[in-house]
Amino acid sequence: EFVDKYTRYSMIRTYLNTFVDSLEKYQDDRGFIHPNFNQCVTATGRLSSSRPNFQNMPRGATFPAREAIVSRYDGGFILEGDYSQLEFRVAADLSRCPVALRDILDGVDVHQRTADTMTDAGQETSRQDAKSHTFKPLYGGMQGNSAEQTYYKSFLEHYRGIKRWHQRIVDTASSHKYLSLPTGRKYKFPWAKANAYGNVAGSTKIKNYPVQGFATADIVPLATIQLWRSIQSNHMQSLLINQVHDSLVVDCYPGEEKRMIGIMRDAMLGVIKELSERFRYEFSVPLAIEIKQG
């Protein structure tokens, strides 16, 4: 009982220090927050923010810090455009795994399959709880209890194309000490070397960085640029205010909701054309987005 309560206390203290105190500390005299957005801090290359951290705010059900963020406009809305399963789609594209592509085209609910597999293995799991496990094998994660390991193994058995791709990029990183993305982004792994048992130290990073990098350091920034330009060219009063990993956030001026949703959809789904024109790369998997309003 003591451990449970102390863990809860520690979590709340962290949330208060990180999100409540920092939101107060970094407000200007109008109640606005202007975080520092950092382009060259994260290992994968995705955007991060500091003073305050505005990109890792907890979900509302965990800690309701996001309720402090409201539209600057009287009667305005916050719109969030969120890519659906972006990392999985990127892995399907980079690996050219036919099973992953088929599941995406068929609209398979991969989170429900995760929940079912873990439940069948003896750990009753809801679809929401399964989300933290679904794509862990994409990044080389295989550690967990018996039910979780059963799922991780079944994921790689089901998506054998991704498993083979993992082996190829680990071999490439071991021999050449770097990996290149279709955009030209390079990740260096000077320490990558197979040991006597054939395992490569740090292979989790080798499997992780290309997926995270292509998704959140290349595709999402391209969408951000596209959306900003569209807002300007359409003379919208709505403002692009944040980019959070695989989503874009807009402060929507009242009356512009329908137009803004259309502009956001075109910008985010138009990234496939942008990849073709800018990098001569044909992305092989359809993208999908969900737009939330609040």
Short mmCIF file of C-alpha atoms in Angstrom, two decimals:
data_model
loop_
_atom_site.label_atom_id
_atom_site.label_comp_id
_atom_site.label_asym_id
_atom_site.label_seq_id
_atom_site.Cartn_x
_atom_site.Cartn_y
_atom_site.Cartn_z
CA GLU A 1 0.00 0.00 0.00
CA PHE A 2 2.84 2.37 0.86
CA VAL A 3 4.63 1.71 -2.45
CA ASP A 4 1.43 2.31 -4.46
CA LYS A 5 0.72 5.58 -2.66
CA TYR A 6 4.31 6.80 -2.89
CA THR A 7 4.40 5.98 -6.61
CA ARG A 8 1.20 7.99 -7.08
CA TYR A 9 2.62 10.86 -5.03
CA SER A 10 5.84 10.88 -7.06
CA MET A 11 3.90 10.93 -10.33
CA ILE A 12 1.70 13.84 -9.23
CA ARG A 13 4.74 15.77 -7.97
CA THR A 14 6.44 15.29 -11.34
CA TYR A 15 3.34 16.46 -13.23
CA LEU A 16 2.97 19.51 -10.99
CA ASN A 17 6.62 20.50 -11.37
CA THR A 18 6.83 19.80 -15.10
CA PHE A 19 3.47 21.01 -16.37
CA VAL A 20 1.71 23.20 -13.80
CA ASP A 21 4.66 25.17 -12.40
CA SER A 22 6.27 25.52 -15.83
CA LEU A 23 3.04 26.72 -17.47
CA GLU A 24 2.83 29.42 -14.81
CA LYS A 25 6.52 30.27 -14.94
CA TYR A 26 6.77 30.76 -18.70
CA GLN A 27 3.58 32.75 -19.32
CA ASP A 28 3.98 36.27 -20.62
CA ASP A 29 1.92 39.15 -19.25
CA ARG A 30 -0.95 38.25 -21.63
CA GLY A 31 -1.11 34.63 -20.51
CA PHE A 32 0.59 33.33 -23.67
CA ILE A 33 3.31 30.67 -23.70
CA HIS A 34 6.15 30.76 -26.24
CA PRO A 35 8.20 27.54 -25.92
CA ASN A 36 11.63 27.15 -27.45
CA PHE A 37 11.32 24.72 -30.36
CA ASN A 38 14.52 22.74 -30.85
CA GLN A 39 15.47 21.26 -34.21
CA CYS A 40 18.82 19.69 -33.28
CA VAL A 41 18.32 18.08 -29.87
CA THR A 42 16.60 14.69 -30.24
CA ALA A 43 18.61 11.75 -31.54
CA THR A 44 16.05 10.95 -34.26
CA GLY A 45 15.80 14.55 -35.47
CA ARG A 46 12.20 15.24 -34.55
CA LEU A 47 11.21 18.60 -33.10
CA SER A 48 11.31 19.03 -29.32
CA SER A 49 10.45 21.96 -27.08
CA SER A 50 11.65 23.41 -23.80
CA ARG A 51 10.88 26.27 -21.41
CA PRO A 52 8.33 24.68 -21.10
CA ASN A 53 8.15 21.18 -22.58
CA PHE A 54 5.05 21.62 -24.72
CA GLN A 55 5.15 18.31 -26.57
CA ASN A 56 4.98 15.62 -23.89
CA MET A 57 1.93 16.81 -21.99
CA PRO A 58 0.07 13.86 -20.39
CA ARG A 59 -3.29 12.65 -21.65
CA GLY A 60 -6.30 14.18 -19.98
CA ALA A 61 -7.27 10.95 -18.25
CA THR A 62 -3.78 10.81 -16.72
CA PHE A 63 -3.39 14.45 -15.68
CA PRO A 64 -5.55 17.26 -17.11
CA ALA A 65 -2.78 19.77 -17.91
CA ARG A 66 -4.05 20.25 -21.47
CA GLU A 67 -7.24 21.84 -20.15
CA ALA A 68 -5.13 24.92 -19.38
CA ILE A 69 -4.65 25.50 -23.12
CA VAL A 70 -7.60 27.34 -24.69
CA SER A 71 -8.21 29.28 -27.90
CA ARG A 72 -7.08 32.89 -27.92
CA TYR A 73 -10.26 33.73 -29.86
CA ASP A 74 -13.65 34.28 -28.26
CA GLY A 75 -15.65 31.33 -29.58
CA GLY A 76 -12.54 29.75 -31.13
CA PHE A 77 -11.48 26.10 -31.14
CA ILE A 78 -8.35 24.05 -30.87
CA LEU A 79 -8.00 21.65 -33.81
CA GLU A 80 -5.59 18.72 -33.73
CA GLY A 81 -4.76 16.73 -36.84
CA ASP A 82 -3.27 13.39 -35.82
CA TYR A 83 -1.71 10.84 -38.19
CA SER A 84 -3.13 7.35 -37.65
CA GLN A 85 -0.48 4.69 -36.96
CA LEU A 86 2.17 6.75 -38.75
CA GLU A 87 5.16 4.76 -37.50
CA PHE A 88 3.55 1.47 -38.50
CA ARG A 89 2.81 2.80 -41.98
CA VAL A 90 6.38 4.07 -42.29
CA ALA A 91 7.74 0.67 -41.24
CA ALA A 92 5.46 -1.01 -43.77
CA ASP A 93 6.77 1.32 -46.46
CA LEU A 94 10.47 1.04 -45.61
CA SER A 95 10.31 -2.74 -45.23
CA ARG A 96 7.88 -3.28 -48.13
CA CYS A 97 6.22 -5.92 -45.95
CA PRO A 98 3.25 -7.23 -47.98
CA VAL A 99 1.32 -8.40 -44.90
CA ALA A 100 1.62 -5.00 -43.21
CA LEU A 101 0.48 -3.28 -46.41
CA ARG A 102 -2.50 -5.64 -46.73
CA ASP A 103 -3.53 -5.06 -43.10
CA ILE A 104 -3.37 -1.29 -43.60
CA LEU A 105 -5.45 -1.45 -46.79
CA ASP A 106 -7.96 -3.76 -45.10
CA GLY A 107 -8.27 -1.45 -42.09
CA VAL A 108 -7.24 -4.13 -39.60
CA ASP A 109 -7.52 -2.94 -36.00
CA VAL A 110 -3.98 -3.79 -34.92
CA HIS A 111 -4.52 -2.59 -31.33
CA GLN A 112 -7.47 -4.95 -30.87
CA ARG A 113 -5.38 -7.81 -32.21
CA THR A 114 -2.71 -6.94 -29.64
CA ALA A 115 -5.31 -7.00 -26.87
CA ASP A 116 -6.71 -10.32 -28.06
CA THR A 117 -3.27 -11.96 -28.29
CA MET A 118 -2.26 -10.84 -24.80
CA THR A 119 -5.63 -11.83 -23.33
CA ASP A 120 -5.36 -15.27 -24.91
CA ALA A 121 -1.89 -15.54 -23.38
CA GLY A 122 -3.35 -15.05 -19.90
CA GLN A 123 -3.15 -11.27 -19.37
CA GLU A 124 -6.56 -9.65 -19.84
CA THR A 125 -5.88 -6.48 -21.81
CA SER A 126 -8.16 -3.75 -23.16
CA ARG A 127 -7.65 -2.15 -26.55
CA GLN A 128 -6.51 1.11 -24.89
CA ASP A 129 -3.98 -0.68 -22.68
CA ALA A 130 -2.73 -2.64 -25.69
CA LYS A 131 -1.63 0.50 -27.53
CA SER A 132 1.60 0.82 -25.56
CA HIS A 133 2.58 -2.69 -26.71
CA THR A 134 1.36 -2.81 -30.32
CA PHE A 135 4.33 -1.19 -32.01
CA LYS A 136 7.05 -1.92 -29.46
CA PRO A 137 8.47 -4.69 -31.71
CA LEU A 138 8.89 -2.10 -34.48
CA TYR A 139 11.64 -0.60 -32.36
CA GLY A 140 13.24 -3.89 -31.38
CA GLY A 141 11.55 -4.06 -27.97
CA MET A 142 11.08 -7.66 -26.86
CA GLN A 143 11.29 -7.47 -23.06
CA GLY A 144 8.22 -7.97 -20.88
CA ASN A 145 6.22 -10.56 -19.01
CA SER A 146 5.21 -13.86 -20.65
CA ALA A 147 1.98 -12.51 -22.22
CA GLU A 148 3.76 -9.45 -23.60
CA GLN A 149 6.59 -11.53 -25.03
CA THR A 150 4.03 -13.86 -26.62
CA TYR A 151 2.57 -10.84 -28.44
CA TYR A 152 5.97 -9.43 -29.46
CA LYS A 153 6.97 -12.74 -31.00
CA SER A 154 3.61 -13.10 -32.77
CA PHE A 155 4.00 -9.57 -34.23
CA LEU A 156 7.30 -10.47 -35.90
CA GLU A 157 5.94 -13.82 -37.04
CA HIS A 158 2.93 -12.08 -38.61
CA TYR A 159 4.96 -9.27 -40.19
CA ARG A 160 7.90 -11.30 -41.45
CA GLY A 161 8.77 -8.61 -43.98
CA ILE A 162 9.44 -6.18 -41.12
CA LYS A 163 11.47 -8.85 -39.31
CA ARG A 164 13.63 -9.41 -42.42
CA TRP A 165 14.05 -5.65 -42.86
CA HIS A 166 15.19 -5.36 -39.24
CA GLN A 167 17.92 -7.90 -39.94
CA ARG A 168 18.98 -6.09 -43.13
CA ILE A 169 19.38 -2.70 -41.47
CA VAL A 170 21.21 -4.18 -38.47
CA ASP A 171 23.62 -5.87 -40.91
CA THR A 172 24.03 -2.62 -42.86
CA ALA A 173 24.67 -0.57 -39.73
CA SER A 174 27.23 -3.15 -38.55
CA SER A 175 29.15 -3.13 -41.82
CA HIS A 176 28.83 0.52 -42.93
CA LYS A 177 28.29 2.20 -39.51
CA TYR A 178 25.38 4.29 -40.79
CA LEU A 179 21.88 4.11 -42.28
CA SER A 180 20.31 6.44 -44.84
CA LEU A 181 16.64 7.38 -45.21
CA PRO A 182 14.93 8.08 -48.56
CA THR A 183 15.14 11.81 -47.74
CA GLY A 184 18.93 11.66 -47.36
CA ARG A 185 18.87 11.82 -43.56
CA LYS A 186 21.72 9.72 -42.13
CA TYR A 187 22.09 8.05 -38.76
CA LYS A 188 25.60 7.05 -37.72
CA PHE A 189 26.27 3.97 -35.59
CA PRO A 190 30.07 3.88 -35.15
CA TRP A 191 29.71 1.41 -32.27
CA ALA A 192 27.60 -1.13 -34.20
CA LYS A 193 29.46 -4.43 -34.17
CA ALA A 194 28.32 -8.03 -33.91
CA ASN A 195 29.60 -10.00 -30.91
CA ALA A 196 30.60 -13.64 -30.82
CA TYR A 197 26.94 -14.68 -30.58
CA GLY A 198 25.91 -12.66 -33.63
CA ASN A 199 24.06 -10.00 -31.61
CA VAL A 200 24.63 -6.32 -32.27
CA ALA A 201 24.81 -3.99 -29.30
CA GLY A 202 22.32 -1.13 -29.53
CA SER A 203 20.26 -2.86 -32.21
CA THR A 204 17.11 -1.30 -30.69
CA LYS A 205 18.33 2.15 -31.81
CA ILE A 206 19.19 0.82 -35.26
CA LYS A 207 15.61 -0.45 -35.66
CA ASN A 208 14.06 2.60 -33.99
CA TYR A 209 15.74 5.63 -35.58
CA PRO A 210 14.78 5.02 -39.25
CA VAL A 211 11.09 4.58 -38.37
CA GLN A 212 10.87 7.45 -35.90
CA GLY A 213 13.07 9.66 -38.07
CA PHE A 214 11.23 9.20 -41.35
CA ALA A 215 7.87 9.60 -39.59
CA THR A 216 8.42 12.48 -37.17
CA ALA A 217 11.59 14.17 -38.43
CA ASP A 218 10.73 14.15 -42.16
CA ILE A 219 7.04 13.49 -42.89
CA VAL A 220 5.53 15.55 -40.06
CA PRO A 221 7.77 18.61 -40.64
CA LEU A 222 6.86 18.48 -44.36
CA ALA A 223 3.18 18.51 -43.34
CA THR A 224 3.88 21.41 -40.97
CA ILE A 225 5.39 23.47 -43.78
CA GLN A 226 2.53 22.58 -46.12
CA LEU A 227 -0.08 23.53 -43.54
CA TRP A 228 1.59 26.85 -42.69
CA ARG A 229 1.81 27.80 -46.37
CA SER A 230 -1.84 26.86 -46.93
CA ILE A 231 -2.98 28.97 -43.99
CA GLN A 232 -1.06 31.94 -45.44
CA SER A 233 -2.22 31.51 -49.03
CA ASN A 234 -5.85 31.14 -47.97
CA HIS A 235 -5.61 34.27 -45.81
CA MET A 236 -6.88 32.42 -42.75
CA GLN A 237 -6.95 34.04 -39.33
CA SER A 238 -6.41 30.65 -37.70
CA LEU A 239 -2.88 29.98 -36.44
CA LEU A 240 -0.60 26.95 -36.44
CA ILE A 241 0.50 26.79 -32.79
CA ASN A 242 2.17 23.44 -32.16
CA GLN A 243 3.53 20.22 -33.61
CA VAL A 244 3.45 17.22 -31.29
CA HIS A 245 5.32 14.16 -32.60
CA ASP A 246 2.80 12.97 -35.24
CA SER A 247 0.13 15.66 -34.91
CA LEU A 248 -0.39 19.34 -35.78
CA VAL A 249 -2.31 21.76 -33.60
CA VAL A 250 -4.17 24.85 -34.83
CA ASP A 251 -5.90 27.65 -32.93
CA CYS A 252 -8.97 27.96 -35.14
CA TYR A 253 -10.67 31.31 -35.65
CA PRO A 254 -14.47 31.13 -35.19
CA GLY A 255 -16.26 30.41 -38.46
CA GLU A 256 -13.17 28.92 -40.13
CA GLU A 257 -13.62 25.38 -38.76
CA LYS A 258 -14.84 23.69 -41.95
CA ARG A 259 -12.29 25.38 -44.20
CA MET A 260 -9.51 24.77 -41.72
CA ILE A 261 -10.33 21.05 -41.44
CA GLY A 262 -10.17 20.75 -45.23
CA ILE A 263 -6.88 22.66 -45.40
CA MET A 264 -5.41 20.53 -42.63
CA ARG A 265 -6.51 17.31 -44.32
CA ASP A 266 -5.03 18.37 -47.68
CA ALA A 267 -1.72 19.42 -46.13
CA MET A 268 -1.25 16.29 -44.04
CA LEU A 269 -2.29 13.80 -46.71
CA GLY A 270 -0.45 15.79 -49.40
CA VAL A 271 2.88 14.76 -47.91
CA ILE A 272 3.03 11.74 -50.25
CA LYS A 273 3.09 14.08 -53.25
CA GLU A 274 5.62 16.31 -51.48
CA LEU A 275 7.93 13.32 -50.90
CA SER A 276 7.73 12.50 -54.59
CA GLU A 277 8.43 16.05 -55.76
CA ARG A 278 11.06 16.97 -53.18
CA PHE A 279 12.93 13.66 -52.79
CA ARG A 280 11.77 11.61 -55.80
CA TYR A 281 10.54 8.99 -53.40
CA GLU A 282 7.30 7.14 -53.99
CA PHE A 283 5.73 6.38 -50.61
CA SER A 284 3.98 3.02 -51.04
CA VAL A 285 1.46 3.13 -48.18
CA PRO A 286 -1.67 5.31 -47.88
CA LEU A 287 -1.70 7.77 -44.97
CA ALA A 288 -4.69 8.42 -42.72
CA ILE A 289 -5.46 11.18 -40.26
CA GLU A 290 -7.95 11.94 -37.51
CA ILE A 291 -8.96 15.53 -36.78
CA LYS A 292 -10.21 16.41 -33.30
CA GLN A 293 -11.91 19.64 -32.26
CA GLY A 294 -12.23 20.98 -28.71
#
